[in-house]
XYZ file of C-alpha atoms in Angstrom:
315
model
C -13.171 -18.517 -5.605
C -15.607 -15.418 -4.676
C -13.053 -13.828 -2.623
C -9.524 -13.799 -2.130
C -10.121 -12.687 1.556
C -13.068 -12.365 3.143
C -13.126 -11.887 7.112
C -15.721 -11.285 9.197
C -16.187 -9.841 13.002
C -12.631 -10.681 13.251
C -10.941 -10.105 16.909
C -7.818 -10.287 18.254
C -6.730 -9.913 22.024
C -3.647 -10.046 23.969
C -3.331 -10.937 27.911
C -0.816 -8.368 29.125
C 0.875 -7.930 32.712
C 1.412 -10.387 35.367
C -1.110 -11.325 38.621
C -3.569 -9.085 39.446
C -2.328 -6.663 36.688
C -3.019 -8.956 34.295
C -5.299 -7.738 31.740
C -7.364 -7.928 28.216
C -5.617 -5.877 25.579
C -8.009 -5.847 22.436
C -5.140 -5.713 19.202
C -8.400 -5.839 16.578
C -11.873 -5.310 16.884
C -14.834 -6.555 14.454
C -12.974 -6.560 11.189
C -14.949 -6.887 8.030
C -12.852 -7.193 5.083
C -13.560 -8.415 1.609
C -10.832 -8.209 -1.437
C -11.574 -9.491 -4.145
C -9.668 -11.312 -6.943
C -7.424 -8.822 -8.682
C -7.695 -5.888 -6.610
C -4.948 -3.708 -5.087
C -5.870 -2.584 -1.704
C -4.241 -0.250 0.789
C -4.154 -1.294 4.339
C -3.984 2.059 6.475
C -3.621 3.021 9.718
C -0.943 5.055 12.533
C 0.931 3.122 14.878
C -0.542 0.685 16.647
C -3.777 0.516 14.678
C -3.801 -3.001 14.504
C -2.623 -3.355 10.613
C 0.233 -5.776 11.532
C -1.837 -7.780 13.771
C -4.762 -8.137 11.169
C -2.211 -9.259 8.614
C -0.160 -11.656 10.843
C -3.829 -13.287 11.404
C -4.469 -13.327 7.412
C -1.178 -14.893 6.521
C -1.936 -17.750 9.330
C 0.702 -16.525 12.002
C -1.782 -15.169 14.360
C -5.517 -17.541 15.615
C -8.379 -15.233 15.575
C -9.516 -14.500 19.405
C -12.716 -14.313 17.203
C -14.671 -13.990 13.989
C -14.473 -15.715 10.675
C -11.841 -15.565 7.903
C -10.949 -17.285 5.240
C -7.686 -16.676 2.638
C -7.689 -18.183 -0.855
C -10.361 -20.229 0.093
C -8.471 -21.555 3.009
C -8.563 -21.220 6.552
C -5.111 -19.643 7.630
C -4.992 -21.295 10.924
C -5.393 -24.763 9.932
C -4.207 -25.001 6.404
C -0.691 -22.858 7.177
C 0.963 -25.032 5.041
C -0.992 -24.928 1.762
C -1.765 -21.300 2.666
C 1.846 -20.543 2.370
C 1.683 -21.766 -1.197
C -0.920 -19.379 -2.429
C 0.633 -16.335 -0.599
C 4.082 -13.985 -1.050
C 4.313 -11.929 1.897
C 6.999 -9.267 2.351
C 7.553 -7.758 6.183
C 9.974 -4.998 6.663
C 11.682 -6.303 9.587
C 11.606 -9.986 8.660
C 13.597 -11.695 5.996
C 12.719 -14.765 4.376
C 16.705 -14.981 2.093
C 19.435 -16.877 3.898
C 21.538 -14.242 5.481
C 24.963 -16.473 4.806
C 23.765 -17.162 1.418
C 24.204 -15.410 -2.053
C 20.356 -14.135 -3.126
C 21.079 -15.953 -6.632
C 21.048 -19.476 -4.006
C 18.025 -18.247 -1.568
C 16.316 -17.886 -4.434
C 16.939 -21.291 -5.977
C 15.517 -22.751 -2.085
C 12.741 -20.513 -2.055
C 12.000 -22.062 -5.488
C 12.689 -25.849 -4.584
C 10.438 -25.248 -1.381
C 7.716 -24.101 -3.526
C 8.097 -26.829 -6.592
C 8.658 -24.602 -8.779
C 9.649 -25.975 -11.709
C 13.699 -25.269 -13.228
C 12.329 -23.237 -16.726
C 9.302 -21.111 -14.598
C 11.640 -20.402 -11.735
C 13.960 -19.519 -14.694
C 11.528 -17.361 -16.522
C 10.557 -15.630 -13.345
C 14.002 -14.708 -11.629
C 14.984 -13.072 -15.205
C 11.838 -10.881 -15.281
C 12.669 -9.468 -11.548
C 16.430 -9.254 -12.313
C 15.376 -7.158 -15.408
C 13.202 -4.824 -14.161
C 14.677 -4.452 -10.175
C 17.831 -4.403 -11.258
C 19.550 -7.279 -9.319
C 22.060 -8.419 -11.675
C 24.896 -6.711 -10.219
C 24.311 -8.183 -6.863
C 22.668 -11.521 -7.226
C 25.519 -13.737 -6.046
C 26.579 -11.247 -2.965
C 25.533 -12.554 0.195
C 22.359 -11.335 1.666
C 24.604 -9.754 4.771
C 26.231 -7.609 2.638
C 23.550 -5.973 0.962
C 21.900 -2.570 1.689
C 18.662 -1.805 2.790
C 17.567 -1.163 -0.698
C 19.255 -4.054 -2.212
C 17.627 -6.723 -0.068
C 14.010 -5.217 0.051
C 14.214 -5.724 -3.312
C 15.543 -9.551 -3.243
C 12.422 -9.720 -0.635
C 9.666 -8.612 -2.946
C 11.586 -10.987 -5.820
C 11.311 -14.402 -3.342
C 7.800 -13.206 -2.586
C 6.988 -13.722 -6.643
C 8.736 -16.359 -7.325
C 5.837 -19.473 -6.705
C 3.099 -16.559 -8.769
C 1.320 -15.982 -5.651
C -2.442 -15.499 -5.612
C -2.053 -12.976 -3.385
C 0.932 -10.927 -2.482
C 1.375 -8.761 1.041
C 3.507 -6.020 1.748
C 4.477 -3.972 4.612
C 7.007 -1.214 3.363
C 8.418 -2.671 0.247
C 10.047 0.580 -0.654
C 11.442 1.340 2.355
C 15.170 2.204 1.616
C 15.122 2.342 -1.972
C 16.139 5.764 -3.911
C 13.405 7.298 -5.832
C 14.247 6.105 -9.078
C 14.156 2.505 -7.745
C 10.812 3.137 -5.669
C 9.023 4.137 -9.334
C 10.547 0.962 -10.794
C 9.430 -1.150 -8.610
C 6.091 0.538 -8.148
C 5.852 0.268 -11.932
C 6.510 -3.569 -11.911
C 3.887 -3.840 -8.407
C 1.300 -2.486 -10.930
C 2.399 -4.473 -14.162
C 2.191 -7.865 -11.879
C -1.484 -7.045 -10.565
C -2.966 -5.092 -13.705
C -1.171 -7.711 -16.149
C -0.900 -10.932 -14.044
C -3.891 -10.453 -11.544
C -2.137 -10.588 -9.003
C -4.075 -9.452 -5.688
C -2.081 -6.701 -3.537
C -2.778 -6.148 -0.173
C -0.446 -3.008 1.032
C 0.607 -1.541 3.906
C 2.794 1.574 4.245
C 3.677 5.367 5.493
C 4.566 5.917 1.982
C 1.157 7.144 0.879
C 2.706 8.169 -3.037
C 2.849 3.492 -2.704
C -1.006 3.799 -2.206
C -1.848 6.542 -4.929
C -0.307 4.758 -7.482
C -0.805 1.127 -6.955
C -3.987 0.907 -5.232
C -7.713 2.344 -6.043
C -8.867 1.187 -2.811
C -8.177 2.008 0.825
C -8.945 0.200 4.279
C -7.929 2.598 7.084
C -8.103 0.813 10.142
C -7.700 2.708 13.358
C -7.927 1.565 17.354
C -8.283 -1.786 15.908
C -11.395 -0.731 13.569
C -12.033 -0.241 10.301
C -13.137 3.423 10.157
C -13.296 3.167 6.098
C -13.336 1.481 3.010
C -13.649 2.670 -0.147
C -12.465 3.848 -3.395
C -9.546 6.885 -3.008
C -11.726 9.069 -4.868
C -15.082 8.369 -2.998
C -13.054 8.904 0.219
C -11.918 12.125 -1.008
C -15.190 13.167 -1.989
C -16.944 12.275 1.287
C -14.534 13.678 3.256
C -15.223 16.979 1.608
C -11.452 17.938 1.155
C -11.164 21.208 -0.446
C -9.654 21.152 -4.449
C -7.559 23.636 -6.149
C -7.773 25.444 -9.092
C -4.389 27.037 -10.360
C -4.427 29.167 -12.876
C -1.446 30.563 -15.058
C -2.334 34.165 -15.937
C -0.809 36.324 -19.091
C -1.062 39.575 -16.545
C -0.476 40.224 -12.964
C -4.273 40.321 -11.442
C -5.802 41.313 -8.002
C -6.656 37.959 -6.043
C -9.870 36.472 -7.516
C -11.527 35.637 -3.788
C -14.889 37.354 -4.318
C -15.427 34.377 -6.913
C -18.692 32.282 -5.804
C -17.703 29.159 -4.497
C -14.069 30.484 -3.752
C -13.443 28.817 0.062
C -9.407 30.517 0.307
C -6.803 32.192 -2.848
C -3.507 31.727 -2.049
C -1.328 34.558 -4.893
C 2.029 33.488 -6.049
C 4.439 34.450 -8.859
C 3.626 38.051 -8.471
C 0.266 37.718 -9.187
C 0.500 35.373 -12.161
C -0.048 32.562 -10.778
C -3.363 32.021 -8.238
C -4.809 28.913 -6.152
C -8.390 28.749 -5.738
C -9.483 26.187 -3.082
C -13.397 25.410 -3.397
C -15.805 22.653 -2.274
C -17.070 20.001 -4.464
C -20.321 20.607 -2.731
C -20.008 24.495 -3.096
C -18.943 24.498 -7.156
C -17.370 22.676 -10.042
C -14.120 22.727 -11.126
C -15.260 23.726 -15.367
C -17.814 26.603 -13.354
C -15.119 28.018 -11.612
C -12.555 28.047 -14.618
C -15.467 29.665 -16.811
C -15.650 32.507 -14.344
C -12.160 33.272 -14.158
C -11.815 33.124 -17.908
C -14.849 35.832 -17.920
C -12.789 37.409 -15.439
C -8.542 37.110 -16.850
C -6.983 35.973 -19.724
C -5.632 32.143 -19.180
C -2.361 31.210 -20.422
C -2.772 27.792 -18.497
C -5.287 25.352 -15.835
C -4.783 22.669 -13.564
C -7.323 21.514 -11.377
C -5.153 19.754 -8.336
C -7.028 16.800 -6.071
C -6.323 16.609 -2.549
C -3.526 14.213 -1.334
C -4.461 11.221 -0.166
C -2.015 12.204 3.214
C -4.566 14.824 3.593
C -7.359 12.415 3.381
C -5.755 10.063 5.758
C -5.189 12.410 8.363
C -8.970 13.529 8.314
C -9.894 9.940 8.348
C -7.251 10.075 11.612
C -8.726 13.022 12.986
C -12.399 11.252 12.435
């Protein structure tokens, strides 16, 4: 398989209105997209961007107005069915567990839908109840659990056939921060370990930074780029920091070539230099404030990747 998506000049419109307000409303616009096996990819883009509508198209819910695409070697459309066995999707306002039911019995339907057999359903339910913690609630109906609590029996039925490719809108929405790192942790372990592909979408941009080293940022219902997080940040010419820890209080170091803005804290012990890749280097400028001050520390800060989004936005 060359690719585990691969979509071309794909389009998407909507007839909106009634009579002779009746008109074309165009949802996506010449998509290219490519993901290959294994990758982790970050779909981006504000409201009404088109993100939802691309993926309800990839995951065989939506027919292309237009374009080519093919999932898993499939085409979504027409193979639905055997589609649905090569892909875990989790939406954060659908459900795929049995509201009446305990999760510990939407799970074992989920699994008998799939085929899965007794000991790899087995073998698979005890890795997620180890490392999402759903012991404690695993035979409490799905009704009765929180937000938290059933996004993570969501991303669980979404593993449980080993999808080639897994999708996910939000999968940490509601979940504290100690359970958005664990699950983060085990969203990296199944795609670094099991090659699992990830296609992501989310407002939670710290989701992106650490489980994905690509972004697609899709805005108006185009692709406006597609890249690696740190070739984005480069091109978009996003200012870095240098802060350093000094042993004495010093005047601000601003008249340092390559400098762009020095922001003093800590009573002058502490200093923020903000520079241009394309005006200096990080080791330049920390040689000529060590000519200048004694260090007692470094740290050479990158910009966020919410800071790269919203120039991308802003684009």
């Amino acid at each position: 398989m060359s690719a585990i998506v691969e979509a071309g000049a794909l389009r998407r419109e909507f007839t909106v209105g009634r009579g002779r307000a009746r008109r074309r409303l165009v949802a996506v616009e010449d998509v290219d997209l490519r993901i290959a096996p294994g990758e982790a990819v970050g779909f981006l883009g504000p409201n009404g961007a088109g993100k939802s509508t691309t993926i309800k198209m990839l995951t065989g819910i939506l027919v292309p107005t237009a374009g080519r695409l093919r999932v898993c070697g499939l085409d979504p459309n027409r193979q639905r069915r055997a589609l649905a066995h090569q892909i875990g999707v989790v939406f954060g306002q659908r459900s795929q567990l049995w509201w009446d039911l305990p999760l510990r019995e939407s799970f074992a339907l989920l699994g008998a839908i799939h085929r899965v057999g007794a000991a790899e359903h087995r073998t698979r339910l005890e890795r997620c109840t180890d490392v999402l913690e759903l012991g404690p609630f695993l035979d409490t109906p799905v009704r009765q659990l929180s937000l938290g609590q059933r996004m993570r029996g969501e991303v669980t039925a979404a593993l449980l056939h080993a999808p080639t490719l897994l999708v996910l809108d939000e999968p940490t929405v509601g979940l504290d921060l100690v359970s958005k790192e664990r699950l983060r942790a085990f969203l990296q372990e199944v795609n670094l370990v099991d090659g699992m592909t990830i296609l992501l979408t989310t407002h939670d941009l710290p989701d992106v930074e650490r489980l994905c080293r690509r972004v697609v940022v899709i805005d108006h219902g185009r692709v406006v780029a597609d890249d690696a997080i740190d070739a984005l940040r480069a091109r978009s010419g996003g200012a870095r920091e240098v802060v350093v820890e000094l042993t004495a209080p010093a005047a601000p170091l601003d008249d340092l070539p390559g400098v762009r803005a020095v922001r003093v804290e800590a009573d002058g012990m502490r200093q923020r230099l903000a520079f241009a890749p394309a005006d200096t280097t990080a080791a330049t400028l920390i040689a000529a404030v060590a000519a200048r001050v004694e260090l007692r520390d470094v740290t050479v800060v990158e910009p966020s990747i919410e800071d790269l989004v919203r120039t991308l936005y802003a684009g």
